[in-house]
mmCIF file with all atom_site columns, C-alpha atoms and ligand atoms in Angstrom:
data_model
loop_
_atom_site.group_PDB
_atom_site.id
_atom_site.type_symbol
_atom_site.label_atom_id
_atom_site.label_alt_id
_atom_site.label_comp_id
_atom_site.label_asym_id
_atom_site.label_entity_id
_atom_site.label_seq_id
_atom_site.pdbx_PDB_ins_code
_atom_site.Cartn_x
_atom_site.Cartn_y
_atom_site.Cartn_z
_atom_site.occupancy
_atom_site.B_iso_or_equiv
_atom_site.pdbx_formal_charge
_atom_site.auth_seq_id
_atom_site.auth_comp_id
_atom_site.auth_asym_id
_atom_site.auth_atom_id
_atom_site.pdbx_PDB_model_num
ATOM   1   C  CA  . MET A 1 1   ? 6.087   1.149   27.613 1.00 45.00 ? 175 MET A CA  1
ATOM   2   C  CA  . ARG A 1 2   ? 2.393   1.162   26.681 1.00 47.00 ? 176 ARG A CA  1
ATOM   3   C  CA  . ASN A 1 3   ? 3.175   -0.815  23.542 1.00 46.00 ? 177 ASN A CA  1
ATOM   4   C  CA  . LEU A 1 4   ? 5.228   -3.402  25.471 1.00 43.00 ? 178 LEU A CA  1
ATOM   5   C  CA  . LEU A 1 5   ? 2.321   -4.131  27.689 1.00 42.00 ? 179 LEU A CA  1
ATOM   6   C  CA  . LEU A 1 6   ? 0.143   -4.819  24.729 1.00 41.00 ? 180 LEU A CA  1
ATOM   7   C  CA  . ILE A 1 7   ? 2.354   -7.419  23.312 1.00 40.00 ? 181 ILE A CA  1
ATOM   8   C  CA  . GLY A 1 8   ? 1.357   -10.967 23.680 1.00 41.00 ? 182 GLY A CA  1
ATOM   9   C  CA  . PHE A 1 9   ? 1.411   -14.268 21.895 1.00 40.00 ? 183 PHE A CA  1
ATOM   10  C  CA  . VAL A 1 10  ? -1.109  -17.033 22.300 1.00 37.00 ? 184 VAL A CA  1
ATOM   11  C  CA  . LEU A 1 11  ? 0.020   -19.843 20.115 1.00 38.00 ? 185 LEU A CA  1
ATOM   12  C  CA  . LEU A 1 12  ? -2.222  -22.538 21.423 1.00 44.00 ? 186 LEU A CA  1
ATOM   13  C  CA  . LEU A 1 13  ? -5.563  -20.968 21.020 1.00 45.00 ? 187 LEU A CA  1
ATOM   14  C  CA  . ALA A 1 14  ? -7.788  -21.780 18.020 1.00 49.00 ? 188 ALA A CA  1
ATOM   15  C  CA  . VAL A 1 15  ? -7.335  -18.495 16.335 1.00 47.00 ? 189 VAL A CA  1
ATOM   16  C  CA  . PRO A 1 16  ? -5.553  -17.942 13.115 1.00 51.00 ? 190 PRO A CA  1
ATOM   17  C  CA  . ALA A 1 17  ? -1.714  -17.646 13.110 1.00 54.00 ? 191 ALA A CA  1
ATOM   18  C  CA  . PHE A 1 18  ? -0.534  -15.283 15.753 1.00 74.00 ? 192 PHE A CA  1
ATOM   19  C  CA  . ALA A 1 19  ? -2.977  -13.657 18.060 1.00 92.00 ? 193 ALA A CA  1
ATOM   20  C  CA  . LEU A 1 20  ? -3.143  -10.166 19.517 1.00 96.00 ? 194 LEU A CA  1
ATOM   21  C  CA  . THR A 1 21  ? -3.495  -10.151 23.298 1.00 97.00 ? 195 THR A CA  1
ATOM   22  C  CA  . VAL A 1 22  ? -4.318  -7.053  25.394 1.00 97.00 ? 196 VAL A CA  1
ATOM   23  C  CA  . SER A 1 23  ? -4.312  -7.182  29.147 1.00 97.00 ? 197 SER A CA  1
ATOM   24  C  CA  . TYR A 1 24  ? -5.714  -4.237  31.076 1.00 98.00 ? 198 TYR A CA  1
ATOM   25  C  CA  . GLY A 1 25  ? -5.743  -3.898  34.883 1.00 98.00 ? 199 GLY A CA  1
ATOM   26  C  CA  . TRP A 1 26  ? -6.910  -0.257  35.323 1.00 98.00 ? 200 TRP A CA  1
ATOM   27  C  CA  . GLU A 1 27  ? -3.403  0.639   36.561 1.00 97.00 ? 201 GLU A CA  1
ATOM   28  C  CA  . ASP A 1 28  ? -3.349  3.859   34.535 1.00 96.00 ? 202 ASP A CA  1
ATOM   29  C  CA  . GLY A 1 29  ? -6.497  5.379   36.123 1.00 96.00 ? 203 GLY A CA  1
ATOM   30  C  CA  . GLY A 1 30  ? -8.870  4.542   33.222 1.00 97.00 ? 204 GLY A CA  1
ATOM   31  C  CA  . THR A 1 31  ? -12.487 3.570   33.824 1.00 97.00 ? 205 THR A CA  1
ATOM   32  C  CA  . VAL A 1 32  ? -14.742 2.293   30.937 1.00 98.00 ? 206 VAL A CA  1
ATOM   33  C  CA  . LEU A 1 33  ? -15.305 3.112   27.260 1.00 97.00 ? 207 LEU A CA  1
ATOM   34  C  CA  . ALA A 1 34  ? -19.105 3.860   27.584 1.00 97.00 ? 208 ALA A CA  1
ATOM   35  C  CA  . TYR A 1 35  ? -22.273 3.032   29.489 1.00 97.00 ? 209 TYR A CA  1
ATOM   36  C  CA  . TYR A 1 36  ? -25.575 1.669   28.458 1.00 97.00 ? 210 TYR A CA  1
ATOM   37  C  CA  . PRO A 1 37  ? -27.969 3.146   29.290 1.00 96.00 ? 211 PRO A CA  1
ATOM   38  C  CA  . THR A 1 38  ? -26.246 6.464   29.971 1.00 95.00 ? 212 THR A CA  1
ATOM   39  C  CA  . GLY A 1 39  ? -26.053 6.810   33.784 1.00 94.00 ? 213 GLY A CA  1
ATOM   40  C  CA  . GLY A 1 40  ? -27.053 3.237   34.316 1.00 95.00 ? 214 GLY A CA  1
ATOM   41  C  CA  . MET A 1 41  ? -23.808 2.389   36.179 1.00 96.00 ? 215 MET A CA  1
ATOM   42  C  CA  . VAL A 1 42  ? -21.148 4.523   37.822 1.00 97.00 ? 216 VAL A CA  1
ATOM   43  C  CA  . CYS A 1 43  ? -17.601 3.054   37.481 1.00 98.00 ? 217 CYS A CA  1
ATOM   44  C  CA  . THR A 1 44  ? -14.604 4.531   39.165 1.00 98.00 ? 218 THR A CA  1
ATOM   45  C  CA  . ASN A 1 45  ? -10.890 3.689   39.347 1.00 98.00 ? 219 ASN A CA  1
ATOM   46  C  CA  . VAL A 1 46  ? -10.170 2.777   42.867 1.00 98.00 ? 220 VAL A CA  1
ATOM   47  C  CA  . GLN A 1 47  ? -7.226  1.554   45.155 1.00 98.00 ? 221 GLN A CA  1
ATOM   48  C  CA  . ALA A 1 48  ? -7.092  -0.063  48.569 1.00 98.00 ? 222 ALA A CA  1
ATOM   49  C  CA  . PRO A 1 49  ? -8.952  -0.415  50.780 1.00 98.00 ? 223 PRO A CA  1
ATOM   50  C  CA  . ASP A 1 50  ? -11.221 -1.256  47.845 1.00 98.00 ? 224 ASP A CA  1
ATOM   51  C  CA  . PRO A 1 51  ? -10.608 -4.783  46.614 1.00 98.00 ? 225 PRO A CA  1
ATOM   52  C  CA  . VAL A 1 52  ? -7.678  -4.931  44.065 1.00 98.00 ? 226 VAL A CA  1
ATOM   53  C  CA  . PHE A 1 53  ? -6.789  -8.120  42.321 1.00 98.00 ? 227 PHE A CA  1
ATOM   54  C  CA  . SER A 1 54  ? -3.499  -7.070  40.820 1.00 97.00 ? 228 SER A CA  1
ATOM   55  C  CA  . GLY A 1 55  ? -1.363  -4.011  40.912 1.00 98.00 ? 229 GLY A CA  1
ATOM   56  C  CA  . THR A 1 56  ? -2.725  -1.071  42.914 1.00 98.00 ? 230 THR A CA  1
ATOM   57  C  CA  . SER A 1 57  ? -6.033  -0.213  41.080 1.00 98.00 ? 231 SER A CA  1
ATOM   58  C  CA  . SER A 1 58  ? -9.275  -1.923  40.075 1.00 98.00 ? 232 SER A CA  1
ATOM   59  C  CA  . LEU A 1 59  ? -12.602 -0.812  38.753 1.00 98.00 ? 233 LEU A CA  1
ATOM   60  C  CA  . LYS A 1 60  ? -15.477 -0.214  41.084 1.00 98.00 ? 234 LYS A CA  1
ATOM   61  C  CA  . CYS A 1 61  ? -18.889 -0.666  39.367 1.00 97.00 ? 235 CYS A CA  1
ATOM   62  C  CA  . GLN A 1 62  ? -21.881 0.677   41.202 1.00 96.00 ? 236 GLN A CA  1
ATOM   63  C  CA  . ASP A 1 63  ? -25.419 -0.031  39.881 1.00 95.00 ? 237 ASP A CA  1
ATOM   64  C  CA  . ALA A 1 64  ? -27.374 3.181   39.333 1.00 95.00 ? 238 ALA A CA  1
ATOM   65  C  CA  . LEU A 1 65  ? -30.348 1.806   37.377 1.00 94.00 ? 239 LEU A CA  1
ATOM   66  C  CA  . ALA A 1 66  ? -33.725 1.561   39.172 1.00 90.00 ? 240 ALA A CA  1
ATOM   67  C  CA  . SER A 1 67  ? -34.552 -1.657  37.292 1.00 88.00 ? 241 SER A CA  1
ATOM   68  C  CA  . GLY A 1 68  ? -33.031 -3.733  34.479 1.00 88.00 ? 242 GLY A CA  1
ATOM   69  C  CA  . THR A 1 69  ? -29.422 -4.533  33.821 1.00 91.00 ? 243 THR A CA  1
ATOM   70  C  CA  . PRO A 1 70  ? -26.954 -1.660  33.164 1.00 95.00 ? 244 PRO A CA  1
ATOM   71  C  CA  . GLN A 1 71  ? -23.888 -2.292  31.051 1.00 96.00 ? 245 GLN A CA  1
ATOM   72  C  CA  . ALA A 1 72  ? -20.439 -0.813  31.145 1.00 98.00 ? 246 ALA A CA  1
ATOM   73  C  CA  . TYR A 1 73  ? -18.478 -1.233  27.886 1.00 98.00 ? 247 TYR A CA  1
ATOM   74  C  CA  . VAL A 1 74  ? -14.917 -2.272  28.778 1.00 98.00 ? 248 VAL A CA  1
ATOM   75  C  CA  . ALA A 1 75  ? -13.452 -3.470  25.482 1.00 98.00 ? 249 ALA A CA  1
ATOM   76  C  CA  . TRP A 1 76  ? -14.093 -2.985  21.790 1.00 98.00 ? 250 TRP A CA  1
ATOM   77  C  CA  . VAL A 1 77  ? -12.657 -5.331  19.118 1.00 97.00 ? 251 VAL A CA  1
ATOM   78  C  CA  . LYS A 1 78  ? -12.766 -4.200  15.471 1.00 96.00 ? 252 LYS A CA  1
ATOM   79  C  CA  . GLY A 1 79  ? -11.639 -5.417  12.111 1.00 95.00 ? 253 GLY A CA  1
ATOM   80  C  CA  . LEU A 1 80  ? -13.041 -8.960  12.531 1.00 93.00 ? 254 LEU A CA  1
ATOM   81  C  CA  . VAL A 1 81  ? -14.269 -11.270 9.782  1.00 91.00 ? 255 VAL A CA  1
ATOM   82  C  CA  . THR A 1 82  ? -16.582 -14.203 9.679  1.00 89.00 ? 256 THR A CA  1
ATOM   83  C  CA  . GLY A 1 83  ? -15.161 -17.238 11.540 1.00 87.00 ? 257 GLY A CA  1
ATOM   84  C  CA  . ASP A 1 84  ? -12.974 -15.249 13.867 1.00 91.00 ? 258 ASP A CA  1
ATOM   85  C  CA  . VAL A 1 85  ? -12.944 -16.102 17.511 1.00 92.00 ? 259 VAL A CA  1
ATOM   86  C  CA  . VAL A 1 86  ? -12.344 -13.567 20.236 1.00 95.00 ? 260 VAL A CA  1
ATOM   87  C  CA  . TYR A 1 87  ? -11.542 -14.474 23.860 1.00 96.00 ? 261 TYR A CA  1
ATOM   88  C  CA  . ALA A 1 88  ? -12.383 -12.161 26.700 1.00 96.00 ? 262 ALA A CA  1
ATOM   89  C  CA  . SER A 1 89  ? -12.108 -12.377 30.491 1.00 97.00 ? 263 SER A CA  1
ATOM   90  C  CA  . PHE A 1 90  ? -11.778 -10.370 33.618 1.00 97.00 ? 264 PHE A CA  1
ATOM   91  C  CA  . TRP A 1 91  ? -11.623 -11.034 37.349 1.00 97.00 ? 265 TRP A CA  1
ATOM   92  C  CA  . ALA A 1 92  ? -14.647 -10.093 39.443 1.00 97.00 ? 266 ALA A CA  1
ATOM   93  C  CA  . TYR A 1 93  ? -15.062 -9.491  43.115 1.00 97.00 ? 267 TYR A CA  1
ATOM   94  C  CA  . ASP A 1 94  ? -18.215 -9.996  45.177 1.00 94.00 ? 268 ASP A CA  1
ATOM   95  C  CA  . ILE A 1 95  ? -18.804 -11.794 48.453 1.00 93.00 ? 269 ILE A CA  1
ATOM   96  C  CA  . THR A 1 96  ? -22.439 -12.760 48.134 1.00 91.00 ? 270 THR A CA  1
ATOM   97  C  CA  . PRO A 1 97  ? -22.438 -16.257 46.608 1.00 90.00 ? 271 PRO A CA  1
ATOM   98  C  CA  . ALA A 1 98  ? -26.116 -16.711 46.656 1.00 80.00 ? 272 ALA A CA  1
ATOM   99  C  CA  . GLY A 1 99  ? -27.368 -13.460 45.215 1.00 84.00 ? 273 GLY A CA  1
ATOM   100 C  CA  . ALA A 1 100 ? -26.878 -9.772  44.440 1.00 87.00 ? 274 ALA A CA  1
ATOM   101 C  CA  . PRO A 1 101 ? -24.682 -7.900  43.983 1.00 91.00 ? 275 PRO A CA  1
ATOM   102 C  CA  . SER A 1 102 ? -23.097 -9.895  41.173 1.00 91.00 ? 276 SER A CA  1
ATOM   103 C  CA  . CYS A 1 103 ? -21.852 -9.313  37.632 1.00 93.00 ? 277 CYS A CA  1
ATOM   104 C  CA  . ARG A 1 104 ? -20.870 -11.097 34.497 1.00 93.00 ? 278 ARG A CA  1
ATOM   105 C  CA  . ILE A 1 105 ? -19.295 -10.612 31.134 1.00 95.00 ? 279 ILE A CA  1
ATOM   106 C  CA  . TRP A 1 106 ? -21.448 -10.119 28.100 1.00 94.00 ? 280 TRP A CA  1
ATOM   107 C  CA  . CYS A 1 107 ? -21.113 -8.666  24.589 1.00 94.00 ? 281 CYS A CA  1
ATOM   108 C  CA  . HIS A 1 108 ? -22.782 -7.554  21.510 1.00 94.00 ? 282 HIS A CA  1
ATOM   109 C  CA  . TYR A 1 109 ? -21.813 -6.940  17.896 1.00 94.00 ? 283 TYR A CA  1
ATOM   110 C  CA  . ASN A 1 110 ? -20.866 -3.495  16.672 1.00 95.00 ? 284 ASN A CA  1
ATOM   111 C  CA  . ASP A 1 111 ? -20.297 -3.206  13.008 1.00 93.00 ? 285 ASP A CA  1
ATOM   112 C  CA  . SER A 1 112 ? -19.399 0.529   13.072 1.00 95.00 ? 286 SER A CA  1
ATOM   113 C  CA  . PRO A 1 113 ? -15.724 1.343   12.717 1.00 94.00 ? 287 PRO A CA  1
ATOM   114 C  CA  . THR A 1 114 ? -16.121 4.639   14.516 1.00 96.00 ? 288 THR A CA  1
ATOM   115 C  CA  . ASP A 1 115 ? -19.078 4.634   16.932 1.00 97.00 ? 289 ASP A CA  1
ATOM   116 C  CA  . ILE A 1 116 ? -18.852 2.491   20.095 1.00 97.00 ? 290 ILE A CA  1
ATOM   117 C  CA  . MET A 1 117 ? -22.629 2.978   20.754 1.00 97.00 ? 291 MET A CA  1
ATOM   118 C  CA  . THR A 1 118 ? -23.638 1.248   17.516 1.00 97.00 ? 292 THR A CA  1
ATOM   119 C  CA  . TYR A 1 119 ? -25.594 -1.904  18.230 1.00 95.00 ? 293 TYR A CA  1
ATOM   120 C  CA  . SER A 1 120 ? -25.522 -4.579  15.540 1.00 92.00 ? 294 SER A CA  1
ATOM   121 C  CA  . GLY A 1 121 ? -27.075 -7.421  17.394 1.00 90.00 ? 295 GLY A CA  1
ATOM   122 C  CA  . ALA A 1 122 ? -26.775 -9.474  20.512 1.00 88.00 ? 296 ALA A CA  1
ATOM   123 C  CA  . GLY A 1 123 ? -23.698 -11.680 21.075 1.00 85.00 ? 297 GLY A CA  1
ATOM   124 C  CA  . VAL A 1 124 ? -23.838 -15.168 22.406 1.00 74.00 ? 298 VAL A CA  1
ATOM   125 C  CA  . GLY A 1 125 ? -23.491 -14.685 26.140 1.00 72.00 ? 299 GLY A CA  1
ATOM   126 C  CA  . VAL A 1 126 ? -22.290 -16.795 29.007 1.00 75.00 ? 300 VAL A CA  1
ATOM   127 C  CA  . GLY A 1 127 ? -25.768 -18.099 29.871 1.00 80.00 ? 301 GLY A CA  1
ATOM   128 C  CA  . ASN A 1 128 ? -27.479 -17.994 33.206 1.00 84.00 ? 302 ASN A CA  1
ATOM   129 C  CA  . VAL A 1 129 ? -24.276 -18.090 35.336 1.00 88.00 ? 303 VAL A CA  1
ATOM   130 C  CA  . TYR A 1 130 ? -22.769 -15.802 37.863 1.00 90.00 ? 304 TYR A CA  1
ATOM   131 C  CA  . PRO A 1 131 ? -19.255 -15.635 39.497 1.00 91.00 ? 305 PRO A CA  1
ATOM   132 C  CA  . ALA A 1 132 ? -18.847 -17.783 42.588 1.00 92.00 ? 306 ALA A CA  1
ATOM   133 C  CA  . GLY A 1 133 ? -19.133 -14.758 44.898 1.00 92.00 ? 307 GLY A CA  1
ATOM   134 C  CA  . THR A 1 134 ? -16.255 -15.925 47.110 1.00 94.00 ? 308 THR A CA  1
ATOM   135 C  CA  . GLY A 1 135 ? -13.971 -12.929 46.586 1.00 96.00 ? 309 GLY A CA  1
ATOM   136 C  CA  . TRP A 1 136 ? -11.919 -12.584 43.443 1.00 97.00 ? 310 TRP A CA  1
ATOM   137 C  CA  . THR A 1 137 ? -12.857 -15.135 40.890 1.00 96.00 ? 311 THR A CA  1
ATOM   138 C  CA  . LYS A 1 138 ? -12.392 -15.687 37.211 1.00 95.00 ? 312 LYS A CA  1
ATOM   139 C  CA  . ASP A 1 139 ? -14.752 -18.442 36.180 1.00 93.00 ? 313 ASP A CA  1
ATOM   140 C  CA  . ILE A 1 140 ? -17.345 -19.280 33.504 1.00 91.00 ? 314 ILE A CA  1
ATOM   141 C  CA  . ALA A 1 141 ? -19.267 -16.100 34.305 1.00 93.00 ? 315 ALA A CA  1
ATOM   142 C  CA  . THR A 1 142 ? -16.410 -13.852 33.321 1.00 94.00 ? 316 THR A CA  1
ATOM   143 C  CA  . ASP A 1 143 ? -14.270 -15.906 30.978 1.00 93.00 ? 317 ASP A CA  1
ATOM   144 C  CA  . TYR A 1 144 ? -15.402 -16.967 27.552 1.00 89.00 ? 318 TYR A CA  1
ATOM   145 C  CA  . ALA A 1 145 ? -14.967 -16.881 23.773 1.00 90.00 ? 319 ALA A CA  1
ATOM   146 C  CA  . ILE A 1 146 ? -17.168 -15.664 21.062 1.00 89.00 ? 320 ILE A CA  1
ATOM   147 C  CA  . ALA A 1 147 ? -17.154 -16.354 17.366 1.00 87.00 ? 321 ALA A CA  1
ATOM   148 C  CA  . VAL A 1 148 ? -18.095 -14.047 14.515 1.00 87.00 ? 322 VAL A CA  1
ATOM   149 C  CA  . PRO A 1 149 ? -20.914 -16.059 12.954 1.00 79.00 ? 323 PRO A CA  1
ATOM   150 C  CA  . THR A 1 150 ? -21.467 -16.989 9.438  1.00 67.00 ? 324 THR A CA  1
ATOM   151 C  CA  . GLY A 1 151 ? -24.696 -16.576 7.581  1.00 56.00 ? 325 GLY A CA  1
ATOM   152 C  CA  . VAL A 1 152 ? -25.570 -13.097 8.820  1.00 53.00 ? 326 VAL A CA  1
ATOM   153 C  CA  . PRO A 1 153 ? -28.046 -11.683 6.272  1.00 54.00 ? 327 PRO A CA  1
ATOM   154 C  CA  . ALA A 1 154 ? -26.402 -8.361  6.051  1.00 51.00 ? 328 ALA A CA  1
ATOM   155 C  CA  . GLY A 1 155 ? -22.909 -9.737  5.860  1.00 61.00 ? 329 GLY A CA  1
ATOM   156 C  CA  . THR A 1 156 ? -20.392 -10.627 8.420  1.00 78.00 ? 330 THR A CA  1
ATOM   157 C  CA  . HIS A 1 157 ? -20.057 -8.754  11.728 1.00 91.00 ? 331 HIS A CA  1
ATOM   158 C  CA  . THR A 1 158 ? -16.834 -6.783  12.039 1.00 94.00 ? 332 THR A CA  1
ATOM   159 C  CA  . GLY A 1 159 ? -16.809 -5.730  15.684 1.00 95.00 ? 333 GLY A CA  1
ATOM   160 C  CA  . ILE A 1 160 ? -17.554 -6.923  19.236 1.00 96.00 ? 334 ILE A CA  1
ATOM   161 C  CA  . VAL A 1 161 ? -18.133 -4.779  22.321 1.00 97.00 ? 335 VAL A CA  1
ATOM   162 C  CA  . PHE A 1 162 ? -17.549 -6.489  25.659 1.00 96.00 ? 336 PHE A CA  1
ATOM   163 C  CA  . GLU A 1 163 ? -19.691 -5.480  28.654 1.00 96.00 ? 337 GLU A CA  1
ATOM   164 C  CA  . VAL A 1 164 ? -19.727 -5.781  32.374 1.00 96.00 ? 338 VAL A CA  1
ATOM   165 C  CA  . ARG A 1 165 ? -23.249 -6.297  33.432 1.00 95.00 ? 339 ARG A CA  1
ATOM   166 C  CA  . THR A 1 166 ? -24.287 -5.792  37.052 1.00 92.00 ? 340 THR A CA  1
ATOM   167 C  CA  . TYR A 1 167 ? -27.033 -7.759  38.622 1.00 89.00 ? 341 TYR A CA  1
ATOM   168 C  CA  . THR A 1 168 ? -27.860 -5.768  41.701 1.00 83.00 ? 342 THR A CA  1
ATOM   169 C  CA  . ASN A 1 169 ? -30.095 -3.301  43.309 1.00 86.00 ? 343 ASN A CA  1
ATOM   170 C  CA  . PRO A 1 170 ? -29.248 0.391   42.774 1.00 90.00 ? 344 PRO A CA  1
ATOM   171 C  CA  . GLY A 1 171 ? -26.286 1.387   44.883 1.00 91.00 ? 345 GLY A CA  1
ATOM   172 C  CA  . ASP A 1 172 ? -24.799 -2.193  44.992 1.00 91.00 ? 346 ASP A CA  1
ATOM   173 C  CA  . ILE A 1 173 ? -21.227 -2.513  44.072 1.00 95.00 ? 347 ILE A CA  1
ATOM   174 C  CA  . VAL A 1 174 ? -18.995 -5.078  42.401 1.00 96.00 ? 348 VAL A CA  1
ATOM   175 C  CA  . TRP A 1 175 ? -15.319 -4.697  41.368 1.00 97.00 ? 349 TRP A CA  1
ATOM   176 C  CA  . ILE A 1 176 ? -13.404 -6.125  38.355 1.00 98.00 ? 350 ILE A CA  1
ATOM   177 C  CA  . ASP A 1 177 ? -9.731  -6.150  37.518 1.00 98.00 ? 351 ASP A CA  1
ATOM   178 C  CA  . GLU A 1 178 ? -7.154  -7.756  35.125 1.00 98.00 ? 352 GLU A CA  1
ATOM   179 C  CA  . MET A 1 179 ? -9.106  -7.944  31.870 1.00 98.00 ? 353 MET A CA  1
ATOM   180 C  CA  . THR A 1 180 ? -7.532  -9.988  28.933 1.00 97.00 ? 354 THR A CA  1
ATOM   181 C  CA  . ILE A 1 181 ? -8.781  -9.838  25.325 1.00 97.00 ? 355 ILE A CA  1
ATOM   182 C  CA  . VAL A 1 182 ? -7.364  -12.157 22.604 1.00 97.00 ? 356 VAL A CA  1
ATOM   183 C  CA  . ALA A 1 183 ? -8.182  -11.498 18.979 1.00 96.00 ? 357 ALA A CA  1
ATOM   184 C  CA  . PRO A 1 184 ? -6.634  -12.334 15.548 1.00 96.00 ? 358 PRO A CA  1
ATOM   185 C  CA  . ASP A 1 185 ? -3.566  -10.406 14.778 1.00 95.00 ? 359 ASP A CA  1
ATOM   186 C  CA  . TYR A 1 186 ? -5.176  -8.088  12.235 1.00 95.00 ? 360 TYR A CA  1
ATOM   187 C  CA  . ALA A 1 187 ? -7.841  -6.902  14.649 1.00 96.00 ? 361 ALA A CA  1
ATOM   188 C  CA  . THR A 1 188 ? -7.842  -3.803  16.702 1.00 97.00 ? 362 THR A CA  1
ATOM   189 C  CA  . ILE A 1 189 ? -8.539  -3.945  20.466 1.00 97.00 ? 363 ILE A CA  1
ATOM   190 C  CA  . ILE A 1 190 ? -9.550  -0.843  22.369 1.00 97.00 ? 364 ILE A CA  1
ATOM   191 C  CA  . VAL A 1 191 ? -9.580  -0.694  26.168 1.00 97.00 ? 365 VAL A CA  1
ATOM   192 C  CA  . PRO A 1 192 ? -10.047 2.092   28.650 1.00 97.00 ? 366 PRO A CA  1
ATOM   193 C  CA  . GLN A 1 193 ? -6.933  4.298   29.002 1.00 91.00 ? 367 GLN A CA  1
ATOM   194 C  CA  . GLY A 1 194 ? -6.391  7.207   31.413 1.00 85.00 ? 368 GLY A CA  1
ATOM   195 C  CA  . GLN A 1 195 ? -8.472  10.039  30.271 1.00 61.00 ? 369 GLN A CA  1
ATOM   196 C  CA  . SER A 1 196 ? -9.526  8.634   26.881 1.00 46.00 ? 370 SER A CA  1
ATOM   197 C  CA  . PRO A 1 197 ? -9.504  5.314   25.098 1.00 46.00 ? 371 PRO A CA  1
ATOM   198 C  CA  . VAL A 1 198 ? -6.591  4.408   23.023 1.00 49.00 ? 372 VAL A CA  1
ATOM   199 C  CA  . GLU A 1 199 ? -6.351  1.942   20.165 1.00 53.00 ? 373 GLU A CA  1
ATOM   200 C  CA  . SER A 1 200 ? -3.978  -0.923  20.590 1.00 54.00 ? 374 SER A CA  1
ATOM   201 C  CA  . ALA A 1 201 ? -1.165  -1.185  18.122 1.00 50.00 ? 375 ALA A CA  1
ATOM   202 C  CA  . THR A 1 202 ? -1.746  -3.542  15.225 1.00 53.00 ? 376 THR A CA  1
ATOM   203 C  CA  . TRP A 1 203 ? 0.514   -6.621  14.792 1.00 49.00 ? 377 TRP A CA  1
ATOM   204 C  CA  . THR A 1 204 ? 2.277   -4.922  11.949 1.00 50.00 ? 378 THR A CA  1
ATOM   205 C  CA  . SER A 1 205 ? 3.165   -1.890  14.033 1.00 48.00 ? 379 SER A CA  1
ATOM   206 C  CA  . ILE A 1 206 ? 4.172   -4.010  16.969 1.00 47.00 ? 380 ILE A CA  1
ATOM   207 C  CA  . LYS A 1 207 ? 6.598   -5.882  14.712 1.00 49.00 ? 381 LYS A CA  1
ATOM   208 C  CA  . ALA A 1 208 ? 7.861   -2.559  13.468 1.00 49.00 ? 382 ALA A CA  1
ATOM   209 C  CA  . LEU A 1 209 ? 8.949   -1.628  16.977 1.00 48.00 ? 383 LEU A CA  1
ATOM   210 C  CA  . TYR A 1 210 ? 11.478  -4.440  16.939 1.00 49.00 ? 384 TYR A CA  1
ATOM   211 C  CA  . ARG A 1 211 ? 13.040  -4.057  13.631 1.00 45.00 ? 385 ARG A CA  1
HETATM 212 CA CA1 . CA  B 2 .   ? -5.311  -3.837  38.739 1.00 63.85 ? 84  CA  B CA1 1
#
């Protein structure tokens, strides 16, 4: 069943050949992959009466950092090469259009195949934008694409970690749900999963399921 949920085809996007799509809506009780800094945010898997966009669960993100912008790592894409484009999005909930609490998607490169905490440089973010703050929204603040750049001195980047960043005072809360990641078919997409992260099936292994 898990593998069935991971299967997706996005034929119209500007990524090579078939693309690998993973959608994750926190329905299995998972939370996040990691935090930066440690303890900077507290994310919990919640159900109604907390806001839920789809299914019965969402992710509640509570700022726990006295100052600065804490990050929760919610997806990790590995096995990338120069020129790849990765798409990422999630729905976000807040009801304060003009200010905090708010959140947005961001990312950084991670060229380690094994350590999610490795930092290999800032990604190109979404700019100085925030969700509309009118309830559940998926707009420019939480929906974007990033390319693996060319001309990196040390060679191409091979991985990208996607973050939820909260822009709030300590104790403030936002919610996210229904995350979607699209990467080339040879990449590996890791999302939260129950008690521990799980690697998505590769395209080759997905095809093997249907032989
Ligand atoms: Ca959900």
